[in-house]
mmCIF file of C-alpha atoms in Angstrom:
data_model
loop_
_atom_site.group_PDB
_atom_site.id
_atom_site.type_symbol
_atom_site.label_atom_id
_atom_site.label_comp_id
_atom_site.label_asym_id
_atom_site.label_seq_id
_atom_site.Cartn_x
_atom_site.Cartn_y
_atom_site.Cartn_z
ATOM 1 C CA MET D 1 -6.472 39.317 70.011
ATOM 2 C CA PHE D 2 -2.998 40.798 69.632
ATOM 3 C CA GLN D 3 -1.198 43.653 67.920
ATOM 4 C CA LEU D 4 2.198 43.486 66.272
ATOM 5 C CA TYR D 5 4.818 46.155 66.895
ATOM 6 C CA SER D 6 8.181 46.729 65.281
ATOM 7 C CA SER D 7 10.741 49.502 64.821
ATOM 8 C CA GLU D 8 12.863 51.164 62.155
ATOM 9 C CA ASP D 9 15.938 49.340 63.477
ATOM 10 C CA VAL D 10 14.231 45.964 63.198
ATOM 11 C CA TYR D 11 13.035 46.731 59.663
ATOM 12 C CA ALA D 12 16.593 47.686 58.697
ATOM 13 C CA GLU D 13 18.095 44.502 60.172
ATOM 14 C CA THR D 14 15.434 42.313 58.572
ATOM 15 C CA LEU D 15 15.916 43.832 55.131
ATOM 16 C CA ALA D 16 19.696 43.568 55.465
ATOM 17 C CA HIS D 17 19.389 39.823 56.168
ATOM 18 C CA ILE D 18 16.969 39.378 53.263
ATOM 19 C CA ARG D 19 19.370 41.231 50.963
ATOM 20 C CA ASP D 20 22.338 39.118 52.125
ATOM 21 C CA ASP D 21 20.391 35.911 51.477
ATOM 22 C CA ASN D 22 18.912 37.123 48.174
ATOM 23 C CA PRO D 23 21.481 39.323 46.389
ATOM 24 C CA GLU D 24 19.551 39.291 43.102
ATOM 25 C CA LEU D 25 16.328 40.809 44.447
ATOM 26 C CA SER D 26 15.447 44.068 42.754
ATOM 27 C CA GLY D 27 15.108 47.360 44.586
ATOM 28 C CA GLY D 28 11.385 47.214 43.917
ATOM 29 C CA GLN D 29 11.107 43.806 45.578
ATOM 30 C CA ILE D 30 12.943 45.031 48.668
ATOM 31 C CA THR D 31 10.683 48.088 48.794
ATOM 32 C CA ALA D 32 7.614 45.843 48.525
ATOM 33 C CA ILE D 33 8.820 43.641 51.387
ATOM 34 C CA ARG D 34 9.354 46.685 53.561
ATOM 35 C CA ALA D 35 5.867 47.961 52.726
ATOM 36 C CA GLN D 36 4.376 44.601 53.710
ATOM 37 C CA LEU D 37 6.209 44.650 57.035
ATOM 38 C CA GLN D 38 4.991 48.163 57.765
ATOM 39 C CA GLU D 39 1.448 47.201 56.818
ATOM 40 C CA ILE D 40 1.134 44.415 59.379
ATOM 41 C CA ALA D 41 2.955 46.048 62.306
ATOM 42 C CA ASN D 42 2.601 49.243 64.296
ATOM 43 C CA GLU D 43 5.879 51.135 64.461
ATOM 44 C CA ILE D 44 7.466 52.151 67.758
ATOM 45 C CA LYS D 45 9.214 55.342 66.714
ATOM 46 C CA GLU D 46 10.757 56.623 69.943
ATOM 47 C CA TYR D 47 12.814 54.525 72.370
ATOM 48 C CA ASP D 48 15.687 55.505 74.616
ATOM 49 C CA CYS D 49 18.545 53.024 74.232
ATOM 50 C CA ARG D 50 20.694 54.725 76.880
ATOM 51 C CA LYS D 51 17.966 54.422 79.477
ATOM 52 C CA ALA D 52 17.110 50.873 78.417
ATOM 53 C CA LYS D 53 20.750 49.834 78.841
ATOM 54 C CA GLU D 54 20.200 49.875 82.610
ATOM 55 C CA THR D 55 17.853 46.872 82.349
ATOM 56 C CA PHE D 56 19.343 45.109 79.310
ATOM 57 C CA ILE D 57 20.747 41.667 80.165
ATOM 58 C CA GLY D 58 21.229 40.276 76.660
ATOM 59 C CA ALA D 59 24.556 38.996 75.366
ATOM 60 C CA ASP D 60 24.908 41.336 72.375
ATOM 61 C CA THR D 61 24.678 45.106 72.856
ATOM 62 C CA GLY D 62 23.792 45.271 69.181
ATOM 63 C CA ASP D 63 20.369 44.028 70.269
ATOM 64 C CA LEU D 64 19.913 46.787 72.850
ATOM 65 C CA HIS D 65 17.570 48.610 70.472
ATOM 66 C CA VAL D 66 15.234 45.583 70.463
ATOM 67 C CA HIS D 67 14.987 45.645 74.251
ATOM 68 C CA ALA D 68 14.512 49.431 74.275
ATOM 69 C CA ALA D 69 11.673 49.352 71.745
ATOM 70 C CA THR D 70 9.968 46.421 73.474
ATOM 71 C CA VAL D 71 10.044 48.217 76.826
ATOM 72 C CA GLN D 72 8.906 51.520 75.320
ATOM 73 C CA GLY D 73 6.014 49.811 73.558
ATOM 74 C CA GLN D 74 5.018 48.041 76.798
ATOM 75 C CA CYS D 75 4.894 44.806 74.836
ATOM 76 C CA GLU D 76 3.843 41.619 76.582
ATOM 77 C CA TYR D 77 5.941 39.379 74.329
ATOM 78 C CA LEU D 78 9.206 39.769 72.444
ATOM 79 C CA LEU D 79 8.908 37.609 69.356
ATOM 80 C CA THR D 80 12.338 36.531 68.105
ATOM 81 C CA ASN D 81 14.127 33.532 66.627
ATOM 82 C CA ASP D 82 17.501 35.073 67.478
ATOM 83 C CA ARG D 83 18.732 32.492 69.966
ATOM 84 C CA LYS D 84 21.794 34.581 70.803
ATOM 85 C CA LEU D 85 19.648 37.374 72.200
ATOM 86 C CA TYR D 86 18.764 35.760 75.530
ATOM 87 C CA ASN D 87 19.763 32.128 75.088
ATOM 88 C CA GLN D 88 22.479 32.275 77.770
ATOM 89 C CA LEU D 89 20.069 33.412 80.484
ATOM 90 C CA SER D 90 18.586 31.208 83.185
ATOM 91 C CA GLU D 91 14.842 30.968 83.780
ATOM 92 C CA ASP D 92 15.224 33.193 86.845
ATOM 93 C CA GLN D 93 16.971 35.856 84.770
ATOM 94 C CA LEU D 94 14.345 35.685 82.031
ATOM 95 C CA GLU D 95 11.644 36.249 84.633
ATOM 96 C CA THR D 96 13.201 39.606 85.540
ATOM 97 C CA LEU D 97 12.451 40.947 82.057
ATOM 98 C CA PRO D 98 9.312 43.105 81.690
ATOM 99 C CA TYR D 99 8.205 40.934 78.765
ATOM 100 C CA GLU D 100 8.196 37.257 77.841
ATOM 101 C CA VAL D 101 10.620 36.074 75.167
ATOM 102 C CA CYS D 102 9.182 33.561 72.721
ATOM 103 C CA SER D 103 10.041 32.135 69.320
ATOM 104 C CA ALA D 104 7.804 32.445 66.277
ATOM 105 C CA ASP D 105 6.792 28.811 66.752
ATOM 106 C CA GLU D 106 5.783 29.374 70.377
ATOM 107 C CA PHE D 107 3.863 32.534 69.522
ATOM 108 C CA PHE D 108 1.908 30.979 66.651
ATOM 109 C CA CYS D 109 1.013 28.037 68.891
ATOM 110 C CA LEU D 110 -0.232 30.451 71.573
ATOM 111 C CA ALA D 111 -2.424 32.198 69.003
ATOM 112 C CA ALA D 112 -3.713 28.907 67.605
ATOM 113 C CA GLU D 113 -4.439 27.512 71.067
ATOM 114 C CA ALA D 114 -6.440 30.621 71.921
ATOM 115 C CA SER D 115 -8.776 30.127 68.967
ATOM 116 C CA ALA D 116 -9.268 27.271 66.504
ATOM 117 C CA VAL D 117 -11.355 29.673 64.427
ATOM 118 C CA ILE D 118 -8.342 31.936 63.856
ATOM 119 C CA LEU D 119 -6.238 28.992 62.669
ATOM 120 C CA ASP D 120 -9.099 27.807 60.458
ATOM 121 C CA LYS D 121 -9.545 31.207 58.813
ATOM 122 C CA ALA D 122 -5.812 31.705 58.287
ATOM 123 C CA LEU D 123 -5.333 28.259 56.760
ATOM 124 C CA THR D 124 -8.415 28.604 54.544
ATOM 125 C CA SER D 125 -7.134 31.962 53.309
ATOM 126 C CA GLN D 126 -3.713 30.508 52.490
ATOM 127 C CA LEU D 127 -5.179 27.504 50.689
ATOM 128 C CA ARG D 128 -7.370 29.753 48.561
ATOM 129 C CA TYR D 129 -4.494 32.112 47.796
ATOM 130 C CA TRP D 130 -2.113 29.400 46.663
ATOM 131 C CA SER D 131 -4.745 27.450 44.709
ATOM 132 C CA VAL D 132 -5.135 30.498 42.451
ATOM 133 C CA LYS D 133 -1.391 31.132 42.186
ATOM 134 C CA MET D 134 -0.285 27.661 41.055
ATOM 135 C CA ASN D 135 -1.516 24.156 40.217
ATOM 136 C CA ASN D 136 0.606 22.380 42.815
ATOM 137 C CA PRO D 137 0.880 24.821 45.718
ATOM 138 C CA PRO D 138 3.379 24.170 48.513
ATOM 139 C CA ARG D 139 2.045 22.457 51.595
ATOM 140 C CA GLN D 140 1.756 25.023 54.348
ATOM 141 C CA TYR D 141 3.066 22.705 57.041
ATOM 142 C CA ASP D 142 6.177 21.913 54.983
ATOM 143 C CA LEU D 143 6.905 25.628 54.646
ATOM 144 C CA LEU D 144 6.470 26.059 58.396
ATOM 145 C CA GLU D 145 8.822 23.162 59.122
ATOM 146 C CA ARG D 146 11.491 24.816 56.995
ATOM 147 C CA ALA D 147 10.842 28.115 58.787
ATOM 148 C CA SER D 148 11.710 26.537 62.176
ATOM 149 C CA CYS D 149 8.085 26.278 63.345
ATOM 150 C CA PRO D 150 7.698 22.498 63.876
ATOM 151 C CA MET D 151 5.006 22.650 66.567
ATOM 152 C CA PHE D 152 2.815 25.068 64.645
ATOM 153 C CA ALA D 153 3.441 23.019 61.490
ATOM 154 C CA LEU D 154 1.931 20.015 63.287
ATOM 155 C CA LEU D 155 -1.191 22.003 64.215
ATOM 156 C CA VAL D 156 -1.532 23.165 60.608
ATOM 157 C CA LYS D 157 -1.027 19.628 59.302
ATOM 158 C CA ARG D 158 -3.768 18.331 61.612
ATOM 159 C CA ALA D 159 -6.069 21.145 60.475
ATOM 160 C CA THR D 160 -5.285 20.335 56.830
ATOM 161 C CA MET D 161 -6.204 16.694 57.427
ATOM 162 C CA ARG D 162 -9.508 17.887 58.871
ATOM 163 C CA LYS D 163 -10.148 19.961 55.763
ATOM 164 C CA ILE D 164 -9.781 16.956 53.473
ATOM 165 C CA GLY D 165 -12.472 15.103 55.398
ATOM 166 C CA MET D 166 -10.808 13.146 58.189
ATOM 167 C CA THR D 167 -12.671 13.102 61.498
ATOM 168 C CA PRO D 168 -11.144 14.707 64.597
ATOM 169 C CA GLU D 169 -10.888 11.273 66.219
ATOM 170 C CA GLN D 170 -9.037 9.799 63.229
ATOM 171 C CA ILE D 171 -6.587 12.685 63.161
ATOM 172 C CA ASP D 172 -5.930 12.543 66.890
ATOM 173 C CA ARG D 173 -5.222 8.810 66.741
ATOM 174 C CA GLN D 174 -2.936 9.153 63.735
ATOM 175 C CA MET D 175 -1.161 12.334 64.845
ATOM 176 C CA PRO D 176 -1.537 12.962 68.606
ATOM 177 C CA LEU D 177 -0.151 16.060 70.265
ATOM 178 C CA GLY D 178 2.992 15.428 72.290
ATOM 179 C CA SER D 179 4.023 16.613 75.728
ATOM 180 C CA ASN D 180 5.571 19.764 74.249
ATOM 181 C CA PHE D 181 2.019 21.100 73.894
ATOM 182 C CA SER D 182 0.077 22.357 76.905
ATOM 183 C CA GLY D 183 -2.018 19.923 78.918
ATOM 184 C CA GLU D 184 -5.151 21.858 78.009
ATOM 185 C CA MET D 185 -4.350 21.644 74.305
ATOM 186 C CA GLN D 186 -3.745 17.897 74.548
ATOM 187 C CA SER D 187 -6.930 17.184 76.503
ATOM 188 C CA SER D 188 -9.142 19.256 74.191
ATOM 189 C CA SER D 189 -7.467 18.362 70.889
ATOM 190 C CA VAL D 190 -10.483 16.482 69.489
ATOM 191 C CA ARG D 191 -12.886 19.297 70.377
ATOM 192 C CA TYR D 192 -10.403 21.742 68.889
ATOM 193 C CA LEU D 193 -10.277 19.878 65.581
ATOM 194 C CA ALA D 194 -14.075 19.769 65.448
ATOM 195 C CA GLN D 195 -14.029 23.564 65.059
ATOM 196 C CA ILE D 196 -11.954 23.334 61.860
ATOM 197 C CA SER D 197 -14.100 23.522 58.727
ATOM 198 C CA GLU D 198 -13.866 20.595 56.316
ATOM 199 C CA ASN D 199 -14.039 22.495 53.048
ATOM 200 C CA GLN D 200 -11.091 24.464 51.685
ATOM 201 C CA ARG D 201 -13.144 26.948 49.672
#
């Protein structure tokens, strides 16, 4: 459905932020986080920042490497929660970019909208994982809310309600999708929920 790409520069920035926020993490924990990042993403190794500067319209030249790697990788989307990167641009300016800029929340919603089965499998996997790890696992939608993914958190909460036995109609009446979701997603929300399995295990 999609492939994730990243770069050495992005890994370095990510780990630097994690270290700043968690000064007591061990070197082994940082190494493990890096290994996990590298496991889920393909690495774009070569990108020409000087050449990419000609088409870079972001506010911070420190983010030039992100633009360069995205262009080099011929990526369709740039997934970022860094609002400073392109936040000052108009819609017309954003349309001149060779890729679409979207937040993590927007991207996860796109993936979920494309396939209820993918959301179902991912949620089932998480529920199983956490049920083994602890007696009172965190609610996935609460974690997503705290991670600035409110729209995707709502989709996960609706799917969780389905898994505990509520009917699609009950869920849609109790927690309808708002206008911030696509018209197609709103009109097919009951059919979508019907594809979510009821059992967690």
